[in-house]
PDB file of C-alpha atoms and ligand atoms in Angstrom:
ATOM      1  CA  UNK S   1     -62.298   9.623 -25.281  1.00 57.00           C
ATOM      2  CA  UNK S   2     -59.720  10.558 -27.882  1.00 76.00           C
ATOM      3  CA  UNK S   3     -56.564   8.522 -28.153  1.00 88.00           C
ATOM      4  CA  UNK S   4     -53.757  10.047 -26.091  1.00 93.00           C
ATOM      5  CA  UNK S   5     -51.239  11.751 -28.384  1.00 95.00           C
ATOM      6  CA  UNK S   6     -47.608  10.851 -27.879  1.00 97.00           C
ATOM      7  CA  UNK S   7     -44.624  12.537 -29.489  1.00 97.00           C
ATOM      8  CA  UNK S   8     -41.450  10.448 -29.708  1.00 98.00           C
ATOM      9  CA  UNK S   9     -38.270  12.528 -30.062  1.00 97.00           C
ATOM     10  CA  UNK S  10     -35.490  10.039 -30.767  1.00 96.00           C
ATOM     11  CA  UNK S  11     -32.682  10.195 -33.330  1.00 95.00           C
ATOM     12  CA  UNK S  12     -31.993   6.469 -33.452  1.00 94.00           C
ATOM     13  CA  UNK S  13     -34.396   5.540 -36.201  1.00 94.00           C
ATOM     14  CA  UNK S  14     -34.637   1.920 -35.195  1.00 93.00           C
ATOM     15  CA  UNK S  15     -35.707   2.774 -31.649  1.00 93.00           C
ATOM     16  CA  UNK S  16     -38.064   5.480 -32.895  1.00 95.00           C
ATOM     17  CA  UNK S  17     -39.650   3.009 -35.287  1.00 95.00           C
ATOM     18  CA  UNK S  18     -40.087   0.317 -32.623  1.00 94.00           C
ATOM     19  CA  UNK S  19     -41.629   2.854 -30.250  1.00 95.00           C
ATOM     20  CA  UNK S  20     -43.984   4.066 -32.945  1.00 96.00           C
ATOM     21  CA  UNK S  21     -45.143   0.513 -33.694  1.00 95.00           C
ATOM     22  CA  UNK S  22     -45.525  -0.536 -30.072  1.00 95.00           C
ATOM     23  CA  UNK S  23     -47.303   2.615 -28.966  1.00 96.00           C
ATOM     24  CA  UNK S  24     -49.619   2.591 -31.948  1.00 95.00           C
ATOM     25  CA  UNK S  25     -50.436  -1.010 -31.165  1.00 93.00           C
ATOM     26  CA  UNK S  26     -51.252   0.018 -27.586  1.00 93.00           C
ATOM     27  CA  UNK S  27     -53.819   2.468 -28.926  1.00 93.00           C
ATOM     28  CA  UNK S  28     -51.901   5.727 -28.765  1.00 95.00           C
ATOM     29  CA  UNK S  29     -51.696   8.256 -31.552  1.00 96.00           C
ATOM     30  CA  UNK S  30     -47.978   8.524 -32.250  1.00 97.00           C
ATOM     31  CA  UNK S  31     -45.722  10.832 -34.200  1.00 97.00           C
ATOM     32  CA  UNK S  32     -41.964  10.925 -34.191  1.00 96.00           C
ATOM     33  CA  UNK S  33     -39.290  13.554 -34.570  1.00 96.00           C
ATOM     34  CA  UNK S  34     -35.771  12.463 -35.452  1.00 96.00           C
ATOM     35  CA  UNK S  35     -33.846  15.397 -34.000  1.00 95.00           C
ATOM     36  CA  UNK S  36     -34.217  18.091 -31.381  1.00 95.00           C
ATOM     37  CA  UNK S  37     -35.134  20.871 -33.765  1.00 94.00           C
ATOM     38  CA  UNK S  38     -37.864  18.864 -35.452  1.00 96.00           C
ATOM     39  CA  UNK S  39     -39.099  17.924 -31.982  1.00 96.00           C
ATOM     40  CA  UNK S  40     -39.196  21.573 -30.970  1.00 94.00           C
ATOM     41  CA  UNK S  41     -41.184  22.487 -34.071  1.00 94.00           C
ATOM     42  CA  UNK S  42     -43.701  19.734 -33.420  1.00 95.00           C
ATOM     43  CA  UNK S  43     -44.071  20.825 -29.802  1.00 94.00           C
ATOM     44  CA  UNK S  44     -44.787  24.381 -30.907  1.00 91.00           C
ATOM     45  CA  UNK S  45     -47.213  23.307 -33.589  1.00 91.00           C
ATOM     46  CA  UNK S  46     -49.411  20.927 -31.634  1.00 92.00           C
ATOM     47  CA  UNK S  47     -50.228  19.925 -28.106  1.00 90.00           C
ATOM     48  CA  UNK S  48     -49.339  16.441 -26.842  1.00 93.00           C
ATOM     49  CA  UNK S  49     -50.473  14.343 -23.949  1.00 93.00           C
ATOM     50  CA  UNK S  50     -47.026  12.903 -23.476  1.00 96.00           C
ATOM     51  CA  UNK S  51     -43.567  13.400 -24.925  1.00 97.00           C
ATOM     52  CA  UNK S  52     -40.926  10.679 -24.936  1.00 97.00           C
ATOM     53  CA  UNK S  53     -37.706  12.604 -25.116  1.00 96.00           C
ATOM     54  CA  UNK S  54     -34.261  11.176 -25.770  1.00 94.00           C
ATOM     55  CA  UNK S  55     -31.516  13.130 -23.981  1.00 91.00           C
ATOM     56  CA  UNK S  56     -28.785  12.730 -26.593  1.00 90.00           C
ATOM     57  CA  UNK S  57     -30.130  14.378 -29.729  1.00 92.00           C
ATOM     58  CA  UNK S  58     -28.533  16.214 -32.631  1.00 91.00           C
ATOM     59  CA  UNK S  59     -29.641  19.814 -33.130  1.00 87.00           C
ATOM     60  CA  UNK S  60     -31.165  20.702 -29.793  1.00 91.00           C
ATOM     61  CA  UNK S  61     -30.359  18.343 -26.915  1.00 92.00           C
ATOM     62  CA  UNK S  62     -33.165  16.637 -25.040  1.00 93.00           C
ATOM     63  CA  UNK S  63     -32.368  18.678 -21.924  1.00 91.00           C
ATOM     64  CA  UNK S  64     -32.533  21.967 -23.850  1.00 92.00           C
ATOM     65  CA  UNK S  65     -35.750  20.891 -25.545  1.00 94.00           C
ATOM     66  CA  UNK S  66     -37.247  20.025 -22.157  1.00 93.00           C
ATOM     67  CA  UNK S  67     -36.241  23.469 -20.855  1.00 91.00           C
ATOM     68  CA  UNK S  68     -38.012  25.106 -23.804  1.00 92.00           C
ATOM     69  CA  UNK S  69     -41.115  22.965 -23.352  1.00 92.00           C
ATOM     70  CA  UNK S  70     -41.344  23.784 -19.651  1.00 88.00           C
ATOM     71  CA  UNK S  71     -40.794  27.514 -20.286  1.00 87.00           C
ATOM     72  CA  UNK S  72     -44.446  27.847 -21.192  1.00 80.00           C
ATOM     73  CA  UNK S  73     -46.029  24.457 -20.606  1.00 83.00           C
ATOM     74  CA  UNK S  74     -46.018  22.998 -17.106  1.00 80.00           C
ATOM     75  CA  UNK S  75     -48.575  20.315 -17.912  1.00 82.00           C
ATOM     76  CA  UNK S  76     -47.558  18.014 -20.740  1.00 89.00           C
ATOM     77  CA  UNK S  77     -46.094  14.790 -19.357  1.00 92.00           C
ATOM     78  CA  UNK S  78     -42.472  14.249 -20.387  1.00 93.00           C
ATOM     79  CA  UNK S  79     -40.553  11.007 -19.975  1.00 93.00           C
ATOM     80  CA  UNK S  80     -36.821  11.252 -20.657  1.00 92.00           C
ATOM     81  CA  UNK S  81     -34.940   8.402 -22.301  1.00 91.00           C
ATOM     82  CA  UNK S  82     -31.454   8.448 -20.803  1.00 86.00           C
ATOM     83  CA  UNK S  83     -28.278   6.518 -21.389  1.00 78.00           C
ATOM     84  CA  UNK S  84     -27.588   3.772 -18.885  1.00 63.00           C
ATOM     85  CA  UNK S  85     -25.214   5.468 -16.498  1.00 66.00           C
ATOM     86  CA  UNK S  86     -25.907   9.127 -16.946  1.00 68.00           C
ATOM     87  CA  UNK S  87     -26.981  10.184 -13.469  1.00 68.00           C
ATOM     88  CA  UNK S  88     -26.425  13.832 -14.425  1.00 69.00           C
ATOM     89  CA  UNK S  89     -28.939  13.625 -17.249  1.00 70.00           C
ATOM     90  CA  UNK S  90     -31.528  12.137 -14.939  1.00 68.00           C
ATOM     91  CA  UNK S  91     -31.018  14.797 -12.313  1.00 68.00           C
ATOM     92  CA  UNK S  92     -31.079  17.764 -14.676  1.00 73.00           C
ATOM     93  CA  UNK S  93     -34.053  16.269 -16.496  1.00 73.00           C
ATOM     94  CA  UNK S  94     -36.041  15.903 -13.291  1.00 75.00           C
ATOM     95  CA  UNK S  95     -34.926  19.364 -12.119  1.00 74.00           C
ATOM     96  CA  UNK S  96     -36.238  20.829 -15.329  1.00 77.00           C
ATOM     97  CA  UNK S  97     -39.599  19.222 -14.838  1.00 80.00           C
ATOM     98  CA  UNK S  98     -39.480  15.846 -16.546  1.00 86.00           C
ATOM     99  CA  UNK S  99     -42.100  13.588 -15.000  1.00 84.00           C
ATOM    100  CA  UNK S 100     -40.053  10.423 -15.221  1.00 86.00           C
ATOM    101  CA  UNK S 101     -37.144   8.832 -16.992  1.00 85.00           C
ATOM    102  CA  UNK S 102     -36.427   5.440 -18.458  1.00 87.00           C
ATOM    103  CA  UNK S 103     -32.926   4.097 -18.902  1.00 87.00           C
ATOM    104  CA  UNK S 104     -31.828   2.683 -22.240  1.00 87.00           C
ATOM    105  CA  UNK S 105     -31.902  -0.109 -23.160  1.00 86.00           C
ATOM    106  CA  UNK S 106     -35.399  -0.413 -21.776  1.00 86.00           C
ATOM    107  CA  UNK S 107     -37.983  -3.157 -21.681  1.00 88.00           C
ATOM    108  CA  UNK S 108     -41.002  -2.048 -23.649  1.00 90.00           C
ATOM    109  CA  UNK S 109     -43.329  -3.302 -20.881  1.00 88.00           C
ATOM    110  CA  UNK S 110     -41.614  -1.072 -18.349  1.00 88.00           C
ATOM    111  CA  UNK S 111     -41.843   1.933 -20.646  1.00 92.00           C
ATOM    112  CA  UNK S 112     -45.541   1.277 -21.303  1.00 92.00           C
ATOM    113  CA  UNK S 113     -46.191   1.108 -17.559  1.00 89.00           C
ATOM    114  CA  UNK S 114     -44.409   4.437 -17.032  1.00 89.00           C
ATOM    115  CA  UNK S 115     -46.395   5.994 -19.853  1.00 93.00           C
ATOM    116  CA  UNK S 116     -49.688   4.837 -18.375  1.00 89.00           C
ATOM    117  CA  UNK S 117     -48.688   6.170 -14.955  1.00 85.00           C
ATOM    118  CA  UNK S 118     -47.600   9.544 -16.349  1.00 87.00           C
ATOM    119  CA  UNK S 119     -50.780   9.953 -18.360  1.00 87.00           C
ATOM    120  CA  UNK S 120     -52.839   9.133 -15.265  1.00 81.00           C
ATOM    121  CA  UNK S 121     -51.058  11.515 -12.928  1.00 70.00           C
ATOM    122  CA  UNK S 122     -50.399  14.367 -15.275  1.00 61.00           C
ATOM    123  CA  UNK S 123     -53.756  15.051 -16.780  1.00 58.00           C
ATOM    124  CA  UNK S 124     -53.993  18.588 -18.018  1.00 52.00           C
ATOM    125  CA  UNK S 125     -56.316  20.730 -15.931  1.00 50.00           C
ATOM    126  CA  UNK S 126     -59.841  20.721 -17.292  1.00 47.00           C
ATOM    127  CA  UNK S 127     -60.610  23.617 -19.592  1.00 46.00           C
ATOM    128  CA  UNK S 128     -63.243  24.956 -17.175  1.00 43.00           C
ATOM    129  CA  UNK S 129     -60.723  25.192 -14.358  1.00 47.00           C
ATOM    130  CA  UNK S 130     -58.397  27.532 -16.193  1.00 46.00           C
ATOM    131  CA  UNK S 131     -60.966  29.269 -18.325  1.00 54.00           C
ATOM    132  CA  UNK S 132     -61.401  32.201 -15.994  1.00 64.00           C
ATOM    133  CA  UNK S 133     -57.715  32.996 -16.282  1.00 76.00           C
ATOM    134  CA  UNK S 134     -57.795  33.443 -20.051  1.00 86.00           C
ATOM    135  CA  UNK S 135     -58.007  36.773 -21.792  1.00 88.00           C
ATOM    136  CA  UNK S 136     -59.511  36.227 -25.213  1.00 91.00           C
ATOM    137  CA  UNK S 137     -59.556  38.556 -28.226  1.00 91.00           C
ATOM    138  CA  UNK S 138     -60.635  36.861 -31.438  1.00 90.00           C
ATOM    139  CA  UNK S 139     -58.467  33.779 -31.834  1.00 91.00           C
ATOM    140  CA  UNK S 140     -55.780  35.139 -29.520  1.00 94.00           C
ATOM    141  CA  UNK S 141     -55.743  33.778 -25.969  1.00 94.00           C
ATOM    142  CA  UNK S 142     -53.516  34.648 -23.061  1.00 94.00           C
ATOM    143  CA  UNK S 143     -53.433  32.961 -19.670  1.00 91.00           C
ATOM    144  CA  UNK S 144     -52.103  35.189 -16.901  1.00 83.00           C
ATOM    145  CA  UNK S 145     -51.614  32.290 -14.499  1.00 82.00           C
ATOM    146  CA  UNK S 146     -49.779  29.827 -16.714  1.00 86.00           C
ATOM    147  CA  UNK S 147     -48.400  32.650 -18.915  1.00 89.00           C
ATOM    148  CA  UNK S 148     -49.433  30.765 -22.038  1.00 93.00           C
ATOM    149  CA  UNK S 149     -50.250  32.607 -25.245  1.00 95.00           C
ATOM    150  CA  UNK S 150     -52.092  30.920 -28.088  1.00 95.00           C
ATOM    151  CA  UNK S 151     -53.237  32.116 -31.471  1.00 94.00           C
ATOM    152  CA  UNK S 152     -55.304  29.727 -33.580  1.00 91.00           C
ATOM    153  CA  UNK S 153     -54.454  27.231 -30.805  1.00 88.00           C
ATOM    154  CA  UNK S 154     -50.751  27.543 -31.670  1.00 93.00           C
ATOM    155  CA  UNK S 155     -48.516  28.242 -28.711  1.00 94.00           C
ATOM    156  CA  UNK S 156     -46.483  31.456 -28.938  1.00 95.00           C
ATOM    157  CA  UNK S 157     -43.329  32.032 -26.923  1.00 94.00           C
ATOM    158  CA  UNK S 158     -42.935  35.564 -25.563  1.00 93.00           C
ATOM    159  CA  UNK S 159     -40.310  37.207 -23.401  1.00 92.00           C
ATOM    160  CA  UNK S 160     -41.596  38.399 -19.993  1.00 89.00           C
ATOM    161  CA  UNK S 161     -41.776  42.025 -21.206  1.00 90.00           C
ATOM    162  CA  UNK S 162     -43.590  41.092 -24.407  1.00 94.00           C
ATOM    163  CA  UNK S 163     -45.999  39.031 -22.347  1.00 94.00           C
ATOM    164  CA  UNK S 164     -46.733  41.913 -19.954  1.00 92.00           C
ATOM    165  CA  UNK S 165     -47.279  44.316 -22.836  1.00 95.00           C
ATOM    166  CA  UNK S 166     -49.635  41.909 -24.590  1.00 96.00           C
ATOM    167  CA  UNK S 167     -51.522  41.189 -21.362  1.00 93.00           C
ATOM    168  CA  UNK S 168     -52.054  44.927 -20.849  1.00 92.00           C
ATOM    169  CA  UNK S 169     -53.207  45.444 -24.436  1.00 95.00           C
ATOM    170  CA  UNK S 170     -55.571  42.478 -24.220  1.00 93.00           C
ATOM    171  CA  UNK S 171     -57.059  43.520 -20.893  1.00 89.00           C
ATOM    172  CA  UNK S 172     -57.823  46.918 -22.489  1.00 89.00           C
ATOM    173  CA  UNK S 173     -58.838  45.646 -25.894  1.00 89.00           C
ATOM    174  CA  UNK S 174     -60.590  48.114 -28.201  1.00 90.00           C
ATOM    175  CA  UNK S 175     -59.245  51.001 -26.098  1.00 90.00           C
ATOM    176  CA  UNK S 176     -56.669  53.245 -27.743  1.00 92.00           C
ATOM    177  CA  UNK S 177     -53.643  53.305 -25.453  1.00 93.00           C
ATOM    178  CA  UNK S 178     -51.058  56.061 -25.530  1.00 92.00           C
ATOM    179  CA  UNK S 179     -47.385  55.167 -25.637  1.00 91.00           C
ATOM    180  CA  UNK S 180     -46.934  56.858 -22.249  1.00 87.00           C
ATOM    181  CA  UNK S 181     -49.705  54.715 -20.736  1.00 87.00           C
ATOM    182  CA  UNK S 182     -48.085  51.553 -22.042  1.00 90.00           C
ATOM    183  CA  UNK S 183     -44.700  52.688 -20.830  1.00 87.00           C
ATOM    184  CA  UNK S 184     -46.024  53.470 -17.372  1.00 82.00           C
ATOM    185  CA  UNK S 185     -47.943  50.257 -16.940  1.00 83.00           C
ATOM    186  CA  UNK S 186     -45.555  47.808 -18.515  1.00 86.00           C
ATOM    187  CA  UNK S 187     -42.153  49.345 -17.814  1.00 83.00           C
ATOM    188  CA  UNK S 188     -43.085  51.217 -14.640  1.00 77.00           C
ATOM    189  CA  UNK S 189     -43.253  54.877 -13.705  1.00 62.00           C
ATOM    190  CA  UNK S 190     -39.600  54.974 -12.852  1.00 64.00           C
ATOM    191  CA  UNK S 191     -38.473  53.833 -16.282  1.00 66.00           C
ATOM    192  CA  UNK S 192     -36.127  56.433 -17.751  1.00 66.00           C
ATOM    193  CA  UNK S 193     -36.317  55.504 -21.396  1.00 69.00           C
ATOM    194  CA  UNK S 194     -38.179  57.234 -24.152  1.00 76.00           C
ATOM    195  CA  UNK S 195     -41.387  55.917 -25.637  1.00 77.00           C
ATOM    196  CA  UNK S 196     -39.555  54.458 -28.645  1.00 86.00           C
ATOM    197  CA  UNK S 197     -39.098  51.317 -26.599  1.00 89.00           C
ATOM    198  CA  UNK S 198     -42.859  50.824 -26.842  1.00 92.00           C
ATOM    199  CA  UNK S 199     -42.693  50.922 -30.636  1.00 93.00           C
ATOM    200  CA  UNK S 200     -39.858  48.428 -30.608  1.00 93.00           C
ATOM    201  CA  UNK S 201     -41.794  45.995 -28.424  1.00 94.00           C
ATOM    202  CA  UNK S 202     -44.977  46.461 -30.442  1.00 96.00           C
ATOM    203  CA  UNK S 203     -42.939  45.405 -33.454  1.00 96.00           C
ATOM    204  CA  UNK S 204     -41.669  42.316 -31.621  1.00 95.00           C
ATOM    205  CA  UNK S 205     -45.228  41.406 -30.700  1.00 97.00           C
ATOM    206  CA  UNK S 206     -46.497  41.903 -34.236  1.00 97.00           C
ATOM    207  CA  UNK S 207     -43.793  39.593 -35.493  1.00 96.00           C
ATOM    208  CA  UNK S 208     -44.975  36.918 -33.096  1.00 96.00           C
ATOM    209  CA  UNK S 209     -48.738  37.228 -32.825  1.00 96.00           C
ATOM    210  CA  UNK S 210     -49.792  38.852 -36.117  1.00 95.00           C
ATOM    211  CA  UNK S 211     -47.302  38.241 -38.954  1.00 94.00           C
ATOM    212  CA  UNK S 212     -47.070  34.431 -38.717  1.00 93.00           C
ATOM    213  CA  UNK S 213     -50.853  34.116 -38.865  1.00 91.00           C
ATOM    214  CA  UNK S 214     -51.460  35.846 -42.171  1.00 83.00           C
ATOM    215  CA  UNK S 215     -55.091  36.770 -41.749  1.00 77.00           C
ATOM    216  CA  UNK S 216     -56.123  39.913 -39.969  1.00 88.00           C
ATOM    217  CA  UNK S 217     -53.791  41.741 -37.576  1.00 94.00           C
ATOM    218  CA  UNK S 218     -54.919  42.396 -34.011  1.00 96.00           C
ATOM    219  CA  UNK S 219     -52.474  45.178 -33.125  1.00 96.00           C
ATOM    220  CA  UNK S 220     -53.281  48.487 -34.809  1.00 96.00           C
ATOM    221  CA  UNK S 221     -51.418  51.785 -34.849  1.00 95.00           C
ATOM    222  CA  UNK S 222     -53.468  54.871 -34.121  1.00 93.00           C
ATOM    223  CA  UNK S 223     -51.443  57.585 -35.759  1.00 92.00           C
ATOM    224  CA  UNK S 224     -50.228  60.303 -33.417  1.00 87.00           C
ATOM    225  CA  UNK S 225     -51.722  58.572 -30.400  1.00 90.00           C
ATOM    226  CA  UNK S 226     -50.639  55.031 -29.743  1.00 94.00           C
ATOM    227  CA  UNK S 227     -51.926  51.508 -30.194  1.00 96.00           C
ATOM    228  CA  UNK S 228     -55.062  49.468 -29.902  1.00 95.00           C
ATOM    229  CA  UNK S 229     -55.589  45.726 -29.861  1.00 96.00           C
ATOM    230  CA  UNK S 230     -58.820  44.585 -31.458  1.00 95.00           C
ATOM    231  CA  UNK S 231     -60.235  42.342 -34.128  1.00 91.00           C
ATOM    232  CA  UNK S 232     -60.209  44.137 -37.453  1.00 80.00           C
ATOM    233  CA  UNK S 233     -63.588  44.005 -39.054  1.00 65.00           C
TER     234      UNK S 233
HETATM  235 CA1   CA C 314     -29.943   9.591 -29.102  1.00 67.15          CA
END
């Protein structure tokens, strides 16, 4: 089995360094981020088995980062590192879906025990279990149950409307869809806007699922008709 991957998001370099050494020694694969923004980037870039997340961080706070993580990832175990007396932090962290918290200053043995427990109880569902819920077109994957979207295994954050539009395009891949069809299915028959809104949202989607990935675009314009999602060959 691969080494569990742990991300340490902690701005106090000394603590981050100690955690990196201890966890590496325990056989985990460890990387650290020294502020909230860097942590957020690393969460978007890769998947982790567990995230140790300090609450008080420059850039994006630990609570805000947790909220962003949980917005599209219910599975990764998160242990919050909280200041000694901050009951509020503990409560909002647990409300937002942290699996556990450890109060600073902590004993490394206690933290290691919590990490082992979290990794045991928060295993990600096996790929087979969720496979049937994935729509797949080329290297783009969308899960209608967990509402995850991945391209080249990179997680992509979409708004609910963008997600619904992409899900509809993917479930009708290689079919040319008229703007009116997209409007009706994604916005609803009682939507009183004009079809320009479809073009606007197609642009948002392109900026998220096509542009950042260089290669070949998946969303194509069919002039005078509408749009089609397919692999370009
Ligand atoms: Ca801190």
